[in-house]
C-alpha cells in the first residue's frame, strides 16, 4: 500500500504535517516570491505580473494584486480575468482558492483554507487540514473581511466590510456581519 504524501493529504482535506520538508520548501518559495512582489518597482508593472504568474496556480488577464500581499504557497490560488486584490490581503492557500473573473477584494481581506482539529489532544499533534474556498464571478468583498475554510460565495454577491464568512453565501445577495448573514437579495 502506497503512503500518501503530506502534500496530497493537504490537498485532499486530510490531516497533514505542515512541517514536512516538501511543504516547508514550498512555503519558503512563496515567501521569496511574495517578498519580490511586495518590493517590485511600481513603475514596472510587467515585473509585478511576471512574479504573480510564477507564484500563482493560475491567473487570467488584467489581474492586479496590490502590495503588500501574503500567502502560504501561492500554487493553490487561481484568479479569473480582471481580479483585483487590494493591499494587505492574506490568502492561506493550503487548499485550492478560486476567485472568479471581475471580482474585487478590499484591503486586508483574509482568506483561510487552513484549519485545525477541534479536539485539543489531536490539535497538539501539530497536524492541520484545509478546505477549499470558491469565490464566484463579479463578487465584491469589503475590506477586512475574513473568509473561513470551505466557504463558497456565489456569483454577483457583495460581502460587507469587516464580515466573517463562516458558511456559504448564495449568488446575487448582500451579506454582512459576524457571522456573515444574508441581508437582502440584489
PDB file of C-alpha atoms in Angstrom:
ATOM      1  CA  UNK A   1       0.000   0.000   0.000  1.00  0.00           C
ATOM      2  CA  UNK A   2       1.458   3.340  -1.096  1.00  0.00           C
ATOM      3  CA  UNK A   3       1.772   6.054   1.533  1.00  0.00           C
ATOM      4  CA  UNK A   4       0.157   9.363   0.641  1.00  0.00           C
ATOM      5  CA  UNK A   5       2.498  12.391   0.621  1.00  0.00           C
ATOM      6  CA  UNK A   6       1.823  15.240   3.031  1.00  0.00           C
ATOM      7  CA  UNK A   7       1.123  17.491   0.016  1.00  0.00           C
ATOM      8  CA  UNK A   8      -1.526  15.068  -1.261  1.00  0.00           C
ATOM      9  CA  UNK A   9      -3.035  14.813   2.219  1.00  0.00           C
ATOM     10  CA  UNK A  10      -3.154  18.615   2.416  1.00  0.00           C
ATOM     11  CA  UNK A  11      -4.840  18.948  -0.967  1.00  0.00           C
ATOM     12  CA  UNK A  12      -7.358  16.172  -0.211  1.00  0.00           C
ATOM     13  CA  UNK A  13      -8.534  17.707   3.083  1.00  0.00           C
ATOM     14  CA  UNK A  14      -6.929  15.034   5.288  1.00  0.00           C
ATOM     15  CA  UNK A  15      -4.799  15.791   8.337  1.00  0.00           C
ATOM     16  CA  UNK A  16      -1.250  16.606   7.251  1.00  0.00           C
ATOM     17  CA  UNK A  17       2.066  17.692   8.735  1.00  0.00           C
ATOM     18  CA  UNK A  18       2.835  21.286   7.636  1.00  0.00           C
ATOM     19  CA  UNK A  19       6.445  20.871   8.786  1.00  0.00           C
ATOM     20  CA  UNK A  20       7.169  18.123   6.225  1.00  0.00           C
ATOM     21  CA  UNK A  21      10.242  19.188   4.175  1.00  0.00           C
ATOM     22  CA  UNK A  22       8.420  19.397   0.806  1.00  0.00           C
ATOM     23  CA  UNK A  23       5.777  21.712   2.276  1.00  0.00           C
ATOM     24  CA  UNK A  24       8.352  23.794   4.151  1.00  0.00           C
ATOM     25  CA  UNK A  25      10.291  24.267   0.888  1.00  0.00           C
ATOM     26  CA  UNK A  26       7.105  25.263  -0.973  1.00  0.00           C
ATOM     27  CA  UNK A  27       6.249  27.763   1.759  1.00  0.00           C
ATOM     28  CA  UNK A  28       9.758  29.272   1.593  1.00  0.00           C
ATOM     29  CA  UNK A  29       9.401  29.616  -2.191  1.00  0.00           C
ATOM     30  CA  UNK A  30       6.152  31.539  -1.665  1.00  0.00           C
ATOM     31  CA  UNK A  31       7.811  33.796   0.927  1.00  0.00           C
ATOM     32  CA  UNK A  32      10.622  34.609  -1.525  1.00  0.00           C
ATOM     33  CA  UNK A  33       8.159  35.389  -4.311  1.00  0.00           C
ATOM     34  CA  UNK A  34       5.863  37.480  -2.109  1.00  0.00           C
ATOM     35  CA  UNK A  35       8.877  39.462  -0.922  1.00  0.00           C
ATOM     36  CA  UNK A  36       9.810  40.105  -4.571  1.00  0.00           C
ATOM     37  CA  UNK A  37       6.210  41.082  -5.353  1.00  0.00           C
ATOM     38  CA  UNK A  38       5.956  43.411  -2.375  1.00  0.00           C
ATOM     39  CA  UNK A  39       9.265  45.095  -3.242  1.00  0.00           C
ATOM     40  CA  UNK A  40       8.703  45.271  -7.016  1.00  0.00           C
ATOM     41  CA  UNK A  41       9.255  48.622  -8.705  1.00  0.00           C
ATOM     42  CA  UNK A  42       5.801  50.265  -9.090  1.00  0.00           C
ATOM     43  CA  UNK A  43       6.995  51.782 -12.375  1.00  0.00           C
ATOM     44  CA  UNK A  44       7.484  48.279 -13.846  1.00  0.00           C
ATOM     45  CA  UNK A  45       4.078  46.565 -13.724  1.00  0.00           C
ATOM     46  CA  UNK A  46       5.374  43.890 -16.090  1.00  0.00           C
ATOM     47  CA  UNK A  47       7.703  42.674 -13.296  1.00  0.00           C
ATOM     48  CA  UNK A  48       4.754  42.525 -10.911  1.00  0.00           C
ATOM     49  CA  UNK A  49       2.732  40.420 -13.366  1.00  0.00           C
ATOM     50  CA  UNK A  50       5.687  38.110 -14.071  1.00  0.00           C
ATOM     51  CA  UNK A  51       6.093  37.393 -10.340  1.00  0.00           C
ATOM     52  CA  UNK A  52       2.362  36.671  -9.990  1.00  0.00           C
ATOM     53  CA  UNK A  53       2.480  34.311 -12.980  1.00  0.00           C
ATOM     54  CA  UNK A  54       5.383  32.443 -11.366  1.00  0.00           C
ATOM     55  CA  UNK A  55       3.780  32.321  -7.912  1.00  0.00           C
ATOM     56  CA  UNK A  56       0.105  31.545  -8.544  1.00  0.00           C
ATOM     57  CA  UNK A  57      -1.518  28.333  -9.709  1.00  0.00           C
ATOM     58  CA  UNK A  58      -3.310  30.240 -12.463  1.00  0.00           C
ATOM     59  CA  UNK A  59      -4.164  33.809 -13.379  1.00  0.00           C
ATOM     60  CA  UNK A  60      -6.399  35.294 -16.054  1.00  0.00           C
ATOM     61  CA  UNK A  61      -5.900  38.544 -17.950  1.00  0.00           C
ATOM     62  CA  UNK A  62      -5.676  42.028 -16.426  1.00  0.00           C
ATOM     63  CA  UNK A  63      -5.373  40.923 -12.773  1.00  0.00           C
ATOM     64  CA  UNK A  64      -3.726  43.013 -10.083  1.00  0.00           C
ATOM     65  CA  UNK A  65      -2.591  42.168  -6.553  1.00  0.00           C
ATOM     66  CA  UNK A  66      -1.745  45.358  -4.674  1.00  0.00           C
ATOM     67  CA  UNK A  67       1.215  45.011  -2.301  1.00  0.00           C
ATOM     68  CA  UNK A  68       1.698  44.081   0.398  1.00  0.00           C
ATOM     69  CA  UNK A  69       0.384  40.561  -0.175  1.00  0.00           C
ATOM     70  CA  UNK A  70       0.939  37.344   1.726  1.00  0.00           C
ATOM     71  CA  UNK A  71       0.133  33.699   1.001  1.00  0.00           C
ATOM     72  CA  UNK A  72       1.163  30.252   2.209  1.00  0.00           C
ATOM     73  CA  UNK A  73       2.063  28.597  -1.115  1.00  0.00           C
ATOM     74  CA  UNK A  74       0.584  30.592  -3.988  1.00  0.00           C
ATOM     75  CA  UNK A  75       0.278  27.486  -6.143  1.00  0.00           C
ATOM     76  CA  UNK A  76      -3.270  26.800  -4.935  1.00  0.00           C
ATOM     77  CA  UNK A  77      -4.551  30.290  -5.871  1.00  0.00           C
ATOM     78  CA  UNK A  78      -6.472  30.625  -9.153  1.00  0.00           C
ATOM     79  CA  UNK A  79      -7.661  34.025 -10.384  1.00  0.00           C
ATOM     80  CA  UNK A  80     -10.081  34.634 -13.245  1.00  0.00           C
ATOM     81  CA  UNK A  81      -9.818  37.666 -15.550  1.00  0.00           C
ATOM     82  CA  UNK A  82      -9.774  41.217 -14.123  1.00  0.00           C
ATOM     83  CA  UNK A  83      -9.455  40.171 -10.468  1.00  0.00           C
ATOM     84  CA  UNK A  84      -8.279  42.899  -8.089  1.00  0.00           C
ATOM     85  CA  UNK A  85      -6.886  42.284  -4.597  1.00  0.00           C
ATOM     86  CA  UNK A  86      -6.276  45.471  -2.643  1.00  0.00           C
ATOM     87  CA  UNK A  87      -3.314  45.919  -0.288  1.00  0.00           C
ATOM     88  CA  UNK A  88      -2.642  43.748   2.768  1.00  0.00           C
ATOM     89  CA  UNK A  89      -4.667  40.753   1.579  1.00  0.00           C
ATOM     90  CA  UNK A  90      -3.680  37.375   3.021  1.00  0.00           C
ATOM     91  CA  UNK A  91      -4.523  34.034   1.435  1.00  0.00           C
ATOM     92  CA  UNK A  92      -3.695  30.850   3.337  1.00  0.00           C
ATOM     93  CA  UNK A  93      -3.884  28.549   0.329  1.00  0.00           C
ATOM     94  CA  UNK A  94      -3.333  25.108   1.837  1.00  0.00           C
ATOM     95  CA  UNK A  95      -6.278  24.071  -0.354  1.00  0.00           C
ATOM     96  CA  UNK A  96      -7.498  25.450  -3.656  1.00  0.00           C
ATOM     97  CA  UNK A  97      -8.714  29.066  -3.676  1.00  0.00           C
ATOM     98  CA  UNK A  98     -10.679  30.068  -6.769  1.00  0.00           C
ATOM     99  CA  UNK A  99     -11.566  33.715  -7.338  1.00  0.00           C
ATOM    100  CA  UNK A 100     -13.823  34.352 -10.329  1.00  0.00           C
ATOM    101  CA  UNK A 101     -13.467  36.995 -13.012  1.00  0.00           C
ATOM    102  CA  UNK A 102     -14.294  40.635 -12.267  1.00  0.00           C
ATOM    103  CA  UNK A 103     -14.067  40.055  -8.517  1.00  0.00           C
ATOM    104  CA  UNK A 104     -12.656  42.697  -6.174  1.00  0.00           C
ATOM    105  CA  UNK A 105     -11.261  42.222  -2.675  1.00  0.00           C
ATOM    106  CA  UNK A 106     -10.953  45.270  -0.425  1.00  0.00           C
ATOM    107  CA  UNK A 107      -7.881  45.971   1.686  1.00  0.00           C
ATOM    108  CA  UNK A 108      -6.888  43.475   4.372  1.00  0.00           C
ATOM    109  CA  UNK A 109      -9.260  40.720   3.227  1.00  0.00           C
ATOM    110  CA  UNK A 110      -8.155  37.389   4.665  1.00  0.00           C
ATOM    111  CA  UNK A 111      -8.927  34.027   3.036  1.00  0.00           C
ATOM    112  CA  UNK A 112      -8.197  30.984   5.186  1.00  0.00           C
ATOM    113  CA  UNK A 113      -8.321  27.439   3.824  1.00  0.00           C
ATOM    114  CA  UNK A 114      -6.209  26.194   6.759  1.00  0.00           C
ATOM    115  CA  UNK A 115      -7.975  24.811   9.799  1.00  0.00           C
ATOM    116  CA  UNK A 116      -7.098  22.776  12.862  1.00  0.00           C
ATOM    117  CA  UNK A 117      -8.707  19.906  14.784  1.00  0.00           C
ATOM    118  CA  UNK A 118     -11.240  20.985  17.399  1.00  0.00           C
ATOM    119  CA  UNK A 119     -10.071  18.310  19.832  1.00  0.00           C
ATOM    120  CA  UNK A 120      -7.159  19.797  21.847  1.00  0.00           C
ATOM    121  CA  UNK A 121      -5.288  16.469  22.077  1.00  0.00           C
ATOM    122  CA  UNK A 122      -5.461  15.999  18.304  1.00  0.00           C
ATOM    123  CA  UNK A 123      -4.537  19.665  17.750  1.00  0.00           C
ATOM    124  CA  UNK A 124      -1.453  19.194  19.979  1.00  0.00           C
ATOM    125  CA  UNK A 125      -0.027  16.758  17.400  1.00  0.00           C
ATOM    126  CA  UNK A 126       0.665  19.757  15.134  1.00  0.00           C
ATOM    127  CA  UNK A 127      -1.334  18.266  12.270  1.00  0.00           C
ATOM    128  CA  UNK A 128      -3.724  20.505  10.390  1.00  0.00           C
ATOM    129  CA  UNK A 129      -6.156  20.261   7.494  1.00  0.00           C
ATOM    130  CA  UNK A 130      -7.527  22.507   4.762  1.00  0.00           C
ATOM    131  CA  UNK A 131     -10.828  23.114   2.993  1.00  0.00           C
ATOM    132  CA  UNK A 132     -11.088  24.767  -0.456  1.00  0.00           C
ATOM    133  CA  UNK A 133     -12.701  28.166  -0.987  1.00  0.00           C
ATOM    134  CA  UNK A 134     -14.572  29.300  -4.076  1.00  0.00           C
ATOM    135  CA  UNK A 135     -15.452  32.926  -4.717  1.00  0.00           C
ATOM    136  CA  UNK A 136     -17.618  33.427  -7.789  1.00  0.00           C
ATOM    137  CA  UNK A 137     -17.574  35.960 -10.607  1.00  0.00           C
ATOM    138  CA  UNK A 138     -18.455  39.625 -10.136  1.00  0.00           C
ATOM    139  CA  UNK A 139     -18.123  39.472  -6.339  1.00  0.00           C
ATOM    140  CA  UNK A 140     -17.101  42.398  -4.147  1.00  0.00           C
ATOM    141  CA  UNK A 141     -15.660  41.594  -0.720  1.00  0.00           C
ATOM    142  CA  UNK A 142     -15.386  44.617   1.571  1.00  0.00           C
ATOM    143  CA  UNK A 143     -12.194  45.443   3.434  1.00  0.00           C
ATOM    144  CA  UNK A 144     -11.069  43.476   6.488  1.00  0.00           C
ATOM    145  CA  UNK A 145     -13.460  40.600   5.794  1.00  0.00           C
ATOM    146  CA  UNK A 146     -12.455  37.056   6.722  1.00  0.00           C
ATOM    147  CA  UNK A 147     -13.416  34.104   4.524  1.00  0.00           C
ATOM    148  CA  UNK A 148     -13.285  30.858   6.531  1.00  0.00           C
ATOM    149  CA  UNK A 149     -12.284  27.356   5.333  1.00  0.00           C
ATOM    150  CA  UNK A 150     -14.636  25.536   2.974  1.00  0.00           C
ATOM    151  CA  UNK A 151     -16.818  28.550   2.119  1.00  0.00           C
ATOM    152  CA  UNK A 152     -18.291  29.320  -1.312  1.00  0.00           C
ATOM    153  CA  UNK A 153     -19.530  32.773  -2.286  1.00  0.00           C
ATOM    154  CA  UNK A 154     -21.948  32.867  -5.219  1.00  0.00           C
ATOM    155  CA  UNK A 155     -21.639  34.961  -8.370  1.00  0.00           C
ATOM    156  CA  UNK A 156     -22.584  38.621  -8.134  1.00  0.00           C
ATOM    157  CA  UNK A 157     -22.683  38.826  -4.339  1.00  0.00           C
ATOM    158  CA  UNK A 158     -21.355  41.620  -2.129  1.00  0.00           C
ATOM    159  CA  UNK A 159     -19.839  40.969   1.285  1.00  0.00           C
ATOM    160  CA  UNK A 160     -19.912  43.946   3.665  1.00  0.00           C
ATOM    161  CA  UNK A 161     -16.669  45.247   5.161  1.00  0.00           C
ATOM    162  CA  UNK A 162     -15.487  43.502   8.302  1.00  0.00           C
ATOM    163  CA  UNK A 163     -17.646  40.421   7.768  1.00  0.00           C
ATOM    164  CA  UNK A 164     -16.643  36.956   8.954  1.00  0.00           C
ATOM    165  CA  UNK A 165     -17.950  34.487   6.367  1.00  0.00           C
ATOM    166  CA  UNK A 166     -18.364  31.134   8.116  1.00  0.00           C
ATOM    167  CA  UNK A 167     -20.796  29.464   5.703  1.00  0.00           C
ATOM    168  CA  UNK A 168     -21.748  29.568   2.031  1.00  0.00           C
ATOM    169  CA  UNK A 169     -23.267  32.745   0.581  1.00  0.00           C
ATOM    170  CA  UNK A 170     -25.679  32.375  -2.369  1.00  0.00           C
ATOM    171  CA  UNK A 171     -25.450  34.308  -5.627  1.00  0.00           C
ATOM    172  CA  UNK A 172     -26.621  37.917  -6.017  1.00  0.00           C
ATOM    173  CA  UNK A 173     -27.042  38.858  -2.354  1.00  0.00           C
ATOM    174  CA  UNK A 174     -25.655  41.445   0.023  1.00  0.00           C
ATOM    175  CA  UNK A 175     -24.350  39.665   3.110  1.00  0.00           C
ATOM    176  CA  UNK A 176     -22.584  41.152   6.125  1.00  0.00           C
ATOM    177  CA  UNK A 177     -21.810  40.738   9.790  1.00  0.00           C
ATOM    178  CA  UNK A 178     -20.105  38.426  12.251  1.00  0.00           C
ATOM    179  CA  UNK A 179     -21.091  35.815  11.495  1.00  0.00           C
ATOM    180  CA  UNK A 180     -21.939  36.934   7.978  1.00  0.00           C
ATOM    181  CA  UNK A 181     -25.597  36.533   7.011  1.00  0.00           C
ATOM    182  CA  UNK A 182     -27.689  37.486   4.003  1.00  0.00           C
ATOM    183  CA  UNK A 183     -29.172  40.970   4.415  1.00  0.00           C
ATOM    184  CA  UNK A 184     -31.025  41.217   1.094  1.00  0.00           C
ATOM    185  CA  UNK A 185     -31.125  39.993  -2.495  1.00  0.00           C
ATOM    186  CA  UNK A 186     -29.508  42.096  -5.215  1.00  0.00           C
TER     187      UNK A 186
END
